[in-house]
Coordinates of C-alpha atoms in Angstrom, one line a residue:
Chain A
X799 CA 290.3 183.5 45.3
X800 CA 290.7 187.2 47.1
X801 CA 293.6 189.4 46.1
X802 CA 294.6 192.4 47.6
X803 CA 295.1 195.4 45.2
X804 CA 297.0 197.0 48.0
X805 CA 299.8 194.4 47.5
X806 CA 299.9 194.6 43.9
X807 CA 302.7 196.1 42.0
X808 CA 301.5 199.7 41.1
X809 CA 300.1 199.5 37.7
X810 CA 299.3 196.5 37.5
X811 CA 297.2 195.4 34.6
X812 CA 293.9 193.0 35.2
X813 CA 292.5 191.1 31.8
X814 CA 289.4 189.2 32.4
X815 CA 286.1 188.1 30.0
X816 CA 283.8 189.7 32.5
X817 CA 284.5 192.2 35.1
X818 CA 281.7 192.9 37.5
X819 CA 281.9 196.4 39.5
X820 CA 280.9 196.1 43.3
X821 CA 280.4 192.9 45.4
X822 CA 277.5 193.3 47.4
X823 CA 273.8 191.2 46.3
X824 CA 274.1 191.4 43.1
X825 CA 277.7 191.5 42.3
X826 CA 278.0 188.5 44.4
X827 CA 275.4 186.6 42.6
X828 CA 276.5 186.8 39.2
X829 CA 280.4 186.0 40.2
X830 CA 279.0 183.0 41.2
X831 CA 276.4 182.0 38.8
X832 CA 278.6 183.0 36.2
X833 CA 281.8 181.1 37.7
X834 CA 278.9 178.1 37.7
X835 CA 278.4 178.0 34.1
X836 CA 282.1 178.1 33.7
X837 CA 283.2 181.4 33.2
X838 CA 286.0 183.7 34.6
X839 CA 285.3 186.2 36.6
X840 CA 287.1 189.4 37.5
X841 CA 285.0 190.7 40.7
X842 CA 286.3 194.5 41.9
X843 CA 285.5 195.2 45.8
X844 CA 286.2 198.8 47.2
X845 CA 286.4 197.8 50.7
X846 CA 288.0 194.5 52.4
X847 CA 286.5 191.8 54.3
X848 CA 285.3 193.8 57.5
X849 CA 284.2 197.6 58.0
X850 CA 286.7 200.3 57.8
X851 CA 286.1 203.7 58.9
X852 CA 288.2 205.0 55.4
X853 CA 286.8 203.0 53.2
X854 CA 283.3 203.8 54.2
X855 CA 284.1 207.7 54.5
X856 CA 283.7 207.1 50.3
X857 CA 280.4 207.3 50.5
X858 CA 280.2 210.6 52.1
X859 CA 278.1 212.9 50.2
X860 CA 275.5 215.8 50.5
X861 CA 271.8 215.4 51.4
X862 CA 270.2 218.4 49.7
X863 CA 266.4 217.5 49.5
X864 CA 263.9 215.0 51.9
X865 CA 265.6 214.6 55.1
X866 CA 267.8 211.5 54.6
X867 CA 270.6 209.2 56.5
X868 CA 273.9 210.4 55.8
X869 CA 274.7 208.7 53.0
X870 CA 278.2 207.1 54.8
X871 CA 275.6 205.2 57.0
X872 CA 272.9 204.0 55.2
X873 CA 274.4 201.2 52.8
X874 CA 277.8 199.4 53.5
X875 CA 281.3 199.1 51.5
X876 CA 282.6 196.0 52.0
X877 CA 283.0 192.4 51.0
X878 CA 279.2 191.3 51.3
X879 CA 277.6 195.1 50.8
X880 CA 275.1 196.6 51.9
X881 CA 273.6 192.4 53.0
X882 CA 275.9 193.4 56.2
X883 CA 273.0 195.0 57.8
X884 CA 270.1 194.1 55.8
X885 CA 267.3 193.1 58.0
X886 CA 266.0 190.1 55.7
X887 CA 262.4 191.2 54.8
X888 CA 261.8 189.3 51.2
X889 CA 258.9 189.6 49.2
X890 CA 259.0 189.6 45.2
X891 CA 257.2 192.7 43.4
X892 CA 253.5 192.1 42.2
X893 CA 252.6 191.8 38.5
X894 CA 250.8 195.4 39.1
X895 CA 254.2 196.8 40.0
X896 CA 255.4 196.0 36.5
X897 CA 252.4 197.3 34.7
X898 CA 252.7 200.9 33.0
X899 CA 249.8 202.7 34.8
X900 CA 248.3 205.5 33.8
X901 CA 247.5 206.8 37.0
X902 CA 251.1 206.4 38.2
X903 CA 253.5 208.6 36.2
X904 CA 256.6 206.8 34.7
X905 CA 255.2 203.6 35.9
X906 CA 255.9 200.6 34.2
X907 CA 259.0 197.8 33.6
X908 CA 259.4 196.4 29.9
X909 CA 259.1 193.5 31.3
X910 CA 256.5 191.6 33.3
X911 CA 256.8 189.8 36.3
X912 CA 255.9 186.4 34.8
X913 CA 259.8 187.0 33.7
X914 CA 260.8 186.7 37.0
X915 CA 258.7 184.3 38.3
X916 CA 261.7 181.7 37.6
X917 CA 264.5 183.9 38.9
X918 CA 262.2 184.5 42.1
X919 CA 262.7 180.9 42.7
X920 CA 266.0 180.4 42.3
X921 CA 266.6 183.5 44.6
X922 CA 265.2 181.9 47.3
X923 CA 267.9 179.4 47.7
X924 CA 270.4 182.6 47.3
X925 CA 268.3 184.1 50.3
X926 CA 268.2 181.1 52.4
X927 CA 264.5 181.5 52.6
X928 CA 263.2 177.5 51.7
X929 CA 260.0 177.3 50.1
X930 CA 258.1 179.5 47.4
X931 CA 255.2 180.7 49.2
X932 CA 253.6 184.0 49.7
X933 CA 250.2 183.2 49.9
X934 CA 248.9 184.5 52.8
X935 CA 246.0 181.4 53.6
X936 CA 248.4 178.9 52.9
X937 CA 250.6 180.6 56.2
X938 CA 247.9 180.9 57.9
X939 CA 247.0 177.3 57.7
X940 CA 250.6 176.8 59.3
X941 CA 249.8 179.0 61.6
X942 CA 246.9 177.8 63.7
X943 CA 243.0 177.8 63.0
X944 CA 242.5 181.7 63.7
X945 CA 241.1 183.8 60.6
X946 CA 242.8 186.4 58.6
X947 CA 241.5 189.6 58.7
X948 CA 240.5 189.4 55.1
X949 CA 237.1 190.5 54.0
X950 CA 235.4 191.9 51.0
X951 CA 238.1 194.1 49.5
X952 CA 240.7 193.9 52.3
X953 CA 243.3 191.1 51.9
X954 CA 246.2 189.9 53.4
X955 CA 249.8 189.9 52.2
X956 CA 253.1 187.9 53.5
X957 CA 256.6 189.3 54.2
X958 CA 259.4 186.5 55.0
X959 CA 262.5 186.6 56.2
X960 CA 265.8 185.7 55.2
X961 CA 268.3 184.8 58.1
X962 CA 269.2 187.5 56.5
X963 CA 272.1 185.9 54.5
X964 CA 275.7 187.7 54.6
X965 CA 275.9 187.8 51.3
X966 CA 280.2 188.1 52.7
X967 CA 280.1 186.0 55.2
X968 CA 277.9 182.8 53.3
X969 CA 279.5 182.9 50.0
X970 CA 283.0 184.2 51.5
X971 CA 284.4 180.7 51.4
X972 CA 283.3 179.7 48.5
X973 CA 285.0 182.6 47.0
X974 CA 288.1 181.6 48.5
X975 CA 288.2 178.4 46.9
X976 CA 287.1 179.4 43.6
X977 CA 289.9 179.6 40.8
X978 CA 287.9 181.2 38.0
X979 CA 286.3 184.0 41.0
X980 CA 288.6 186.8 41.4
X981 CA 288.0 189.0 43.9
X982 CA 290.3 192.3 43.9
X983 CA 289.4 193.8 47.9
X984 CA 290.4 197.4 48.3
X985 CA 289.7 198.1 44.7
X986 CA 287.9 201.3 43.8
X987 CA 287.3 202.0 40.4
X988 CA 287.7 205.9 40.1
X989 CA 287.1 205.9 36.1
X990 CA 285.1 203.8 33.2
X991 CA 287.0 204.4 30.0
X992 CA 285.2 203.9 26.8
X993 CA 286.5 202.9 23.5
X994 CA 287.3 206.7 21.1
X995 CA 283.7 205.6 19.6
X996 CA 282.7 206.1 23.0
X997 CA 280.1 202.2 22.3
X998 CA 282.5 200.7 24.4
X999 CA 283.9 200.2 27.5
X1000 CA 287.5 199.5 27.4
X1001 CA 288.9 199.3 31.1
X1002 CA 288.1 200.4 34.1
X1003 CA 290.8 202.3 36.5
X1004 CA 291.5 201.4 40.4
X1005 CA 292.6 203.0 42.9
X1006 CA 293.5 202.3 46.6
X1007 CA 293.7 204.2 49.6
X1008 CA 297.3 203.4 49.6
X1009 CA 298.2 205.0 46.2
X1010 CA 298.0 202.2 44.2
X1011 CA 296.8 202.5 40.5
X1012 CA 296.0 199.6 38.4
X1013 CA 293.9 198.8 35.6
X1014 CA 291.0 196.2 34.5
X1015 CA 290.3 195.4 30.9
X1016 CA 287.6 193.1 29.8
X1017 CA 284.7 192.5 27.8
X1018 CA 282.1 192.3 29.5
X1019 CA 281.6 194.7 32.1
X1020 CA 279.0 195.0 35.0
X1021 CA 278.5 198.0 37.3
X1022 CA 276.8 196.8 40.5
X1023 CA 277.8 198.7 43.3
X1024 CA 274.5 199.9 44.3
X1025 CA 271.4 202.5 43.7
X1026 CA 273.3 205.6 44.2
X1027 CA 277.6 204.5 43.3
X1028 CA 276.3 203.4 40.4
X1029 CA 274.7 206.9 39.0
X1030 CA 277.9 208.6 40.5
X1031 CA 280.1 206.4 38.4
X1032 CA 278.8 206.6 35.5
X1033 CA 278.2 210.4 36.0
X1034 CA 281.9 210.8 37.1
X1035 CA 283.3 208.9 34.1
X1036 CA 283.2 211.7 32.1
X1037 CA 286.1 211.6 29.3
X1038 CA 284.3 210.6 26.0
X1039 CA 280.8 211.3 26.8
X1040 CA 281.1 214.8 28.8
X1041 CA 277.7 214.0 30.9
X1042 CA 278.5 211.0 31.6
X1043 CA 278.0 207.4 30.4
X1044 CA 274.5 206.5 29.3
X1045 CA 273.2 210.0 29.9
X1046 CA 272.8 211.4 27.0
X1047 CA 269.4 212.1 27.6
X1048 CA 270.2 213.7 31.5
X1049 CA 268.6 210.3 33.4
X1050 CA 271.6 209.5 34.8
X1051 CA 270.6 209.9 38.3
X1052 CA 267.4 210.8 37.9
X1053 CA 264.1 209.6 39.3
X1054 CA 265.9 208.3 42.7
X1055 CA 263.4 207.4 45.0
X1056 CA 263.2 204.8 48.6
X1057 CA 260.3 203.3 49.6
X1058 CA 258.1 204.9 52.0
X1059 CA 256.8 204.3 55.1
X1060 CA 253.8 206.8 56.8
X1061 CA 251.1 206.1 59.5
X1062 CA 247.3 205.0 57.7
X1063 CA 246.0 205.4 60.8
X1064 CA 245.0 203.7 64.1
X1065 CA 242.6 200.9 63.5
X1066 CA 240.7 199.6 66.3
X1067 CA 240.1 195.8 65.9
X1068 CA 236.4 194.7 66.0
X1069 CA 236.2 190.9 64.6
X1070 CA 236.5 188.2 67.2
X1071 CA 238.6 185.4 66.4
X1072 CA 240.9 187.3 64.1
X1073 CA 244.1 185.7 63.7
X1074 CA 246.3 189.6 64.9
X1075 CA 249.8 187.2 65.5
X1076 CA 249.9 186.5 61.7
X1077 CA 250.3 190.5 61.3
X1078 CA 253.7 190.1 63.6
X1079 CA 256.9 188.5 62.9
X1080 CA 256.7 184.8 63.6
X1081 CA 257.6 181.6 63.1
X1082 CA 255.0 179.3 61.9
X1083 CA 254.1 175.7 63.5
X1084 CA 255.9 173.2 61.0
X1085 CA 252.8 171.3 59.8
X1086 CA 254.4 169.5 57.0
X1087 CA 257.8 169.1 58.4
X1088 CA 258.5 172.4 56.4
X1089 CA 262.2 174.1 57.4
X1090 CA 260.4 177.2 60.1
X1091 CA 260.8 180.2 58.1
X1092 CA 259.8 183.9 59.8
X1093 CA 257.1 185.3 58.1
X1094 CA 254.8 188.8 59.1
X1095 CA 251.7 189.4 57.0
X1096 CA 250.4 192.6 55.8
X1097 CA 247.5 194.3 54.9
X1098 CA 246.8 195.5 51.4
X1099 CA 243.5 195.9 49.2
X1100 CA 242.7 193.3 46.2
X1101 CA 244.5 194.4 42.8
X1102 CA 240.8 195.3 41.4
X1103 CA 239.9 197.2 44.0
X1104 CA 243.7 199.4 43.4
X1105 CA 242.8 199.7 40.1
X1106 CA 239.3 201.0 40.0
X1107 CA 240.3 203.0 42.6
X1108 CA 243.8 204.1 40.8
X1109 CA 245.4 203.3 44.3
X1110 CA 249.6 202.9 43.9
X1111 CA 250.4 199.6 45.2
X1112 CA 250.6 199.3 48.6
X1113 CA 251.3 197.0 51.9
X1114 CA 249.8 198.1 55.8
X1115 CA 251.9 196.7 58.6
X1116 CA 249.7 196.4 62.0
X1117 CA 251.7 197.3 64.8
X1118 CA 251.9 198.4 68.6
X1119 CA 254.6 201.0 68.1
X1120 CA 253.8 204.1 69.0
X1121 CA 254.5 206.9 66.6
X1122 CA 254.8 210.1 68.4
X1123 CA 251.6 212.8 69.3
X1124 CA 249.5 209.9 68.1
X1125 CA 246.2 208.2 70.6
X1126 CA 247.2 210.4 73.3
X1127 CA 245.0 207.8 76.1
X1128 CA 243.3 205.7 73.5
X1129 CA 244.7 202.6 75.1
X1130 CA 242.6 204.0 78.6
X1131 CA 239.6 201.9 79.3
X1132 CA 237.7 205.2 80.0
X1133 CA 239.1 206.5 76.6
X1134 CA 236.8 207.3 73.3
X1135 CA 238.1 205.0 71.6
X1136 CA 237.2 201.8 73.9
X1137 CA 233.3 203.9 73.5
X1138 CA 233.6 203.5 70.1
X1139 CA 235.2 199.7 70.1
X1140 CA 232.2 199.2 72.0
X1141 CA 229.9 200.6 69.6
X1142 CA 231.6 199.0 66.4
X1143 CA 232.0 195.8 68.4
X1144 CA 228.4 195.7 68.9
X1145 CA 227.6 196.2 65.4
X1146 CA 230.4 194.3 63.4
X1147 CA 231.0 191.3 65.8
X1148 CA 228.0 189.5 67.6
X1149 CA 230.2 187.1 69.2
X1150 CA 232.9 189.6 70.1
X1151 CA 230.2 191.8 71.8
X1152 CA 229.2 188.9 73.4
X1153 CA 232.4 187.8 75.1
X1154 CA 232.9 191.0 76.0
X1155 CA 229.5 191.9 77.9
X1156 CA 229.6 188.1 79.5
X1157 CA 233.6 188.1 80.1
X1158 CA 234.5 191.4 79.9
X1159 CA 232.6 194.3 80.2
X1160 CA 235.7 197.0 81.0
X1161 CA 238.2 195.5 78.1
X1162 CA 240.3 198.0 76.2
X1163 CA 240.0 198.7 72.9
X1164 CA 242.6 196.8 70.6
X1165 CA 244.4 199.3 68.7
X1166 CA 247.0 198.6 66.1
X1167 CA 248.9 201.3 64.2
X1168 CA 248.6 201.3 60.8
X1169 CA 252.2 201.3 59.0
X1170 CA 251.3 201.9 55.3
X1171 CA 254.0 200.9 53.1
X1172 CA 253.7 202.8 49.6
X1173 CA 255.5 202.4 46.0
X1174 CA 256.2 206.3 45.4
X1175 CA 255.9 208.4 42.3
X1176 CA 259.2 208.1 39.8
X1177 CA 260.1 211.4 39.9
X1178 CA 262.5 213.0 37.5
X1179 CA 263.5 216.0 40.0
X1180 CA 264.1 213.2 42.7
X1181 CA 268.1 212.9 42.1
X1182 CA 271.5 212.0 42.3
X1183 CA 274.3 214.2 40.6
X1184 CA 278.1 215.1 41.3
X1185 CA 279.6 217.4 44.4
X1186 CA 282.1 219.6 44.1
X1187 CA 283.9 218.1 47.4
X1188 CA 286.1 215.4 46.3
X1189 CA 286.7 212.5 48.0
X1190 CA 290.4 211.0 49.4
X1191 CA 290.5 209.5 46.2
X1192 CA 289.5 212.5 43.9
X1193 CA 286.6 211.2 42.9
X1194 CA 283.6 213.6 43.5
X1195 CA 281.4 213.2 45.9
X1196 CA 277.6 212.7 46.0
X1197 CA 275.1 215.1 46.1
X1198 CA 271.4 213.8 47.0
X1199 CA 268.4 215.4 46.3
X1200 CA 265.1 213.0 47.4
X1201 CA 262.3 214.4 46.4
X1202 CA 258.8 213.3 47.0
X1203 CA 256.1 213.9 44.0
X1204 CA 253.4 216.0 44.9
X1205 CA 251.3 213.6 43.9
X1206 CA 252.9 211.0 47.1
X1207 CA 250.9 213.3 49.4
X1208 CA 247.3 213.0 47.6
X1209 CA 247.9 208.7 47.4
X1210 CA 249.1 208.5 51.0
X1211 CA 245.8 210.2 52.1
X1212 CA 243.7 208.1 49.4
X1213 CA 245.1 205.0 50.4
X1214 CA 244.3 205.6 53.8
X1215 CA 241.0 206.4 53.4
X1216 CA 240.2 203.7 51.2
X1217 CA 241.5 201.4 53.6
X1218 CA 239.3 202.8 56.4
X1219 CA 235.9 202.7 54.6
X1220 CA 237.4 198.3 53.7
X1221 CA 238.0 198.0 57.0
X1222 CA 234.1 199.2 58.6
X1223 CA 232.8 197.9 54.9
X1224 CA 234.4 194.3 55.8
X1225 CA 233.2 194.8 59.4
X1226 CA 236.5 194.0 60.9
X1227 CA 237.2 197.5 62.5
X1228 CA 237.5 201.1 62.7
X1229 CA 240.2 203.7 61.9
X1230 CA 240.8 207.0 63.4
X1231 CA 242.4 209.0 60.7
X1232 CA 244.4 211.7 61.7
X1233 CA 244.9 214.9 60.0
X1234 CA 248.6 215.8 58.4
X1235 CA 249.6 219.5 58.5
X1236 CA 253.3 219.5 57.6
X1237 CA 254.2 217.4 54.3
X1238 CA 256.1 215.2 55.1
X1239 CA 255.4 214.4 57.8
X1240 CA 258.5 214.5 60.9
X1241 CA 257.3 210.7 61.2
X1242 CA 258.1 209.7 57.6
X1243 CA 260.2 206.2 57.2
X1244 CA 262.0 205.0 54.3
X1245 CA 263.3 201.7 53.9
X1246 CA 267.4 203.1 52.8
X1247 CA 266.3 201.6 49.4
X1248 CA 267.8 203.1 47.1
X1249 CA 266.4 203.0 43.4
X1250 CA 265.4 204.2 40.1
X1251 CA 268.7 206.2 39.6
X1252 CA 269.6 204.1 36.0
X1253 CA 266.3 203.1 35.4
X1254 CA 264.9 200.1 32.7
X1255 CA 263.4 201.2 29.5
X1256 CA 262.9 199.9 26.2
X1257 CA 263.4 204.2 24.8
X1258 CA 267.0 205.2 25.4
X1259 CA 265.0 208.7 26.2
X1260 CA 263.4 207.3 29.1
X1261 CA 265.4 205.2 30.3
X1262 CA 269.6 204.3 31.1
X1263 CA 269.2 200.3 30.3
X1264 CA 267.2 198.6 28.3
X1265 CA 265.2 195.1 28.9
X1266 CA 268.4 193.0 29.7
X1267 CA 270.1 196.1 31.6
X1268 CA 272.0 197.0 29.3
X1269 CA 272.8 200.6 28.5
X1270 CA 271.7 201.3 25.6
X1271 CA 274.3 202.5 22.6
X1272 CA 277.0 200.6 25.3
X1273 CA 278.0 197.1 23.5
X1274 CA 279.1 195.5 26.9
X1275 CA 278.1 198.2 29.5
X1276 CA 275.6 195.8 31.9
X1277 CA 273.8 197.3 35.4
X1278 CA 272.3 195.4 38.1
X1279 CA 271.1 196.6 41.6
X1280 CA 268.1 198.4 42.2
X1281 CA 268.8 201.6 40.5
X1282 CA 267.4 200.0 37.3
X1283 CA 264.1 199.7 38.6
X1284 CA 261.5 202.1 36.6
X1285 CA 258.9 201.8 39.5
X1286 CA 259.2 200.4 42.6
X1287 CA 256.7 198.9 44.1
X1288 CA 256.1 197.9 48.0
X1289 CA 258.6 194.9 48.4
X1290 CA 261.8 195.5 49.6
X1291 CA 264.0 195.1 46.9
X1292 CA 267.0 192.5 47.6
X1293 CA 264.9 189.8 46.5
X1294 CA 264.0 191.7 43.5
X1295 CA 267.7 192.4 42.9
X1296 CA 268.6 188.7 43.0
X1297 CA 266.6 187.5 41.0
X1298 CA 267.9 190.7 38.1
X1299 CA 271.2 189.3 38.9
X1300 CA 270.7 185.9 38.0
X1301 CA 268.2 186.4 34.9
X1302 CA 271.3 189.2 34.3
X1303 CA 273.7 186.1 34.1
X1304 CA 271.8 183.9 32.1
X1305 CA 271.6 186.7 29.5
X1306 CA 275.4 186.9 29.4
X1307 CA 275.9 183.3 29.2
X1308 CA 273.5 182.7 27.0
X1309 CA 274.2 185.6 24.4
X1310 CA 277.7 184.4 24.6
X1311 CA 279.2 187.7 25.6
X1312 CA 281.3 186.3 28.5
Chain B
X787 CA 197.7 198.9 45.9
X788 CA 200.2 200.8 45.9
X789 CA 202.4 200.5 48.8
X790 CA 204.0 204.0 50.5
X791 CA 208.0 204.2 50.8
X792 CA 208.3 204.2 54.6
X793 CA 209.0 208.0 55.0
X794 CA 206.5 208.9 52.9
X795 CA 204.5 206.4 54.5
X796 CA 204.9 207.9 58.5
X797 CA 204.2 211.3 57.5
X798 CA 201.2 210.9 55.8
X799 CA 200.1 208.9 58.8
X800 CA 201.5 211.8 61.2
X801 CA 199.7 214.1 58.7
X802 CA 196.1 212.4 59.1
X803 CA 196.4 212.1 63.0
X804 CA 197.4 215.8 63.2
X805 CA 194.6 216.9 61.3
X806 CA 192.2 213.9 63.1
X807 CA 192.2 216.0 66.7
X808 CA 189.1 214.5 68.1
X809 CA 191.0 211.0 67.8
X810 CA 193.6 211.1 70.4
X811 CA 194.6 207.4 70.2
X812 CA 196.7 206.7 67.1
X813 CA 198.7 209.6 68.5
X814 CA 199.6 207.9 71.4
X815 CA 200.0 204.5 69.3
X816 CA 202.4 206.8 67.1
X817 CA 204.4 207.8 69.6
X818 CA 204.4 204.2 71.8
X819 CA 205.8 203.2 67.9
X820 CA 208.1 205.3 68.3
X821 CA 209.2 204.3 71.9
X822 CA 209.2 200.8 70.5
X823 CA 211.3 201.3 68.3
X824 CA 213.8 203.3 69.5
X825 CA 213.6 200.3 72.5
X826 CA 214.7 197.7 70.4
X827 CA 217.4 199.8 68.5
X828 CA 218.8 201.0 71.5
X829 CA 219.3 197.3 72.7
X830 CA 221.7 196.6 69.7
X831 CA 224.5 198.7 71.0
X832 CA 225.1 196.8 74.8
X833 CA 226.7 199.5 76.4
X834 CA 224.8 202.3 76.7
X835 CA 226.9 204.3 78.2
X836 CA 229.4 203.7 75.1
X837 CA 227.1 204.8 72.5
X838 CA 225.8 208.3 74.0
X839 CA 229.4 209.3 74.5
X840 CA 229.6 208.8 71.0
X841 CA 226.1 210.0 69.9
X842 CA 227.4 212.9 72.2
X843 CA 230.8 213.7 70.6
X844 CA 228.7 213.9 67.1
X845 CA 226.4 216.3 68.5
X846 CA 228.9 218.2 70.0
X847 CA 229.9 218.9 66.6
X848 CA 226.8 219.3 64.3
X849 CA 226.5 223.2 63.9
X850 CA 222.6 222.7 63.8
X851 CA 220.3 220.9 66.5
X852 CA 218.9 217.8 65.4
X853 CA 215.9 216.1 65.5
X854 CA 214.8 213.4 67.5
X855 CA 212.1 212.3 65.0
X856 CA 213.8 212.5 62.3
X857 CA 217.3 211.1 63.2
X858 CA 214.4 208.2 64.3
X859 CA 212.9 208.4 60.7
X860 CA 216.8 208.4 59.4
X861 CA 217.9 205.4 61.2
X862 CA 215.0 203.1 60.9
X863 CA 215.2 204.0 57.4
X864 CA 218.2 202.7 57.1
X865 CA 217.7 200.0 58.7
X866 CA 214.8 198.7 56.4
X867 CA 211.7 200.3 57.5
X868 CA 209.6 200.5 60.8
X869 CA 207.4 197.5 59.5
X870 CA 211.1 195.4 58.8
X871 CA 212.4 196.6 62.5
X872 CA 209.6 196.5 64.6
X873 CA 209.4 192.8 63.5
X874 CA 212.8 191.6 63.5
X875 CA 214.3 190.0 67.2
X876 CA 217.4 191.5 68.3
X877 CA 219.5 189.0 66.9
X878 CA 218.2 190.3 63.5
X879 CA 218.6 193.8 64.5
X880 CA 221.9 193.6 65.0
X881 CA 222.9 191.8 61.4
X882 CA 220.9 194.2 59.7
X883 CA 222.4 196.9 61.9
X884 CA 225.8 195.4 60.6
X885 CA 224.5 195.1 57.4
X886 CA 223.7 198.8 57.1
X887 CA 226.7 200.2 58.8
X888 CA 228.9 197.9 55.8
X889 CA 226.8 200.0 52.9
X890 CA 227.6 203.3 54.4
X891 CA 231.3 202.4 54.5
X892 CA 230.2 201.3 50.3
X893 CA 229.0 204.2 49.7
X894 CA 231.0 206.8 51.7
X895 CA 228.3 207.5 53.7
X896 CA 230.7 208.1 56.6
X897 CA 230.8 210.7 59.4
X898 CA 234.0 211.5 61.0
X899 CA 233.8 212.1 65.2
X900 CA 236.5 213.0 67.2
X901 CA 238.7 211.6 64.0
X902 CA 236.8 208.1 64.1
X903 CA 235.7 207.4 60.1
X904 CA 232.3 205.5 61.5
X905 CA 229.7 204.4 59.4
X906 CA 226.9 207.0 58.8
X907 CA 224.6 204.7 60.4
X908 CA 225.8 204.2 63.9
X909 CA 226.8 207.4 64.3
X910 CA 223.1 208.4 63.9
X911 CA 221.9 205.9 66.1
X912 CA 224.0 206.7 68.9
X913 CA 223.0 210.3 68.3
X914 CA 219.4 209.1 69.2
X915 CA 220.7 207.8 72.5
X916 CA 222.2 210.6 73.4
X917 CA 219.7 212.9 72.8
X918 CA 217.1 210.3 74.7
X919 CA 219.2 209.8 77.7

């Protein structure tokens, strides 16, 4: 059921077994799953059921690092959270993303990809994705009889698209009808209160923009307010632990990261009968009566090559979209790219060459921009901290200092070079590699995926939460969401956020913590 | 019998021919062999103009002037040698060119021409065609 915190008598006290702070993808998933296990849950949401400016303004903060969106624009603060505007991209993290790799500083999870496999499958249903298939060959077979670009070390991967599931709409009725799930709206948590020993949460303070103040006591608390706000709340709750909760080792808010997208080059395709449409968002034909699913192919290199060349994990999207200042007249028939296409096409593919010579002697070169989405280096100097300014509820606003690691620049160069070499080696195309003068490049893209600020690590000196997402040295405080990602992969985080939330719900249920 | 590598064999033959000034026919034979190889290799790229454009762009970026004989030797060597190239039909030749190009990328024997990362074999073949134009 929904309860409007503004309409409760001031000073209201809520008593719950489990208190979840934040009703986005993680919070709603946790709440639904714990209720399914028969537990009663209190779910606290800062906003209402719809967007409102006053609540959204509580997200305001300062950007002092790499150029970034205003902090009140890159996330949403109402029931359903940022799923209210997500694009629906899903892909699980790869096994390699969980590994500690000596060429990726601070990398590695304390769990393996296989620990999440069953949760990814369950997350499929929640995100309305249908069958659990991410292998490119399968989807290529569903599409048509043409071939993938895959040759040699070049491999295709698949992104799939949720409708996208708007959690606030899709699960609203279920929450409304639930007797075990009490969802408090307009209920802003302003402080997490610890016991005197500082090793357990006793209660949280609530405030509404209408001036009401309430309090929630629970046995177990789960913080699920997003990659920036999770850190903000921990840092701001400093009455007992002066550096903020879980911050004895100065880790809360550090290692902030986002996925970066950069131009990997301009790709000239020289292989005939290649399934280029596979690399655009499309709905494969239903060969076996399956539900239509929207997918998009991407290129990468096989994991052996990634290991051997000590590269970061990446996916590369093919697009005809123009990046500013790139390949000025490359699509005209008289351009140099066209000559390259003729020469390389002659060498790589007799079929294509024969076709061109017989039927399309002036055919334009087929050019695609390679947009590389790369995992970034977990960077201790990239951080969320508290600003001096305060919001309408009196809480410190956040200051975001997003810093790309110097190794990111080097790595994007290596990936571009290796991808160009492998595409040439596979005789499927040639790549125009433009030199970068400025770092970060002006056309740097990012995913608005806020990760890493309460990273997972078995060692309290290196992570804020343990492998079960419990804050180190805190008996009853857990964290859900992408803030626990210790390294980031290149896949969009929502799928993994939901999988981790299901895993946490199981942990709390099985350990009798509720 | 020891078989000399292709380059050594060609230089050996060239040396022999140069010293044998009284015999003019073998020189002509060498020239005609080069012409034959050049003709075969050029036919692998179906639009000569494109190859010349790419080749000229490479030549323009080179600090030194390139010698067509040396370029031909280099390209033929990358393709497996004069004997093999001579015996190939056009289909085989293009297959071999594809293999040589692939091997170049594998071994990082690449050349950037106007920003494009190309195989050394294809660039040198284009340069050869530009020099002959």
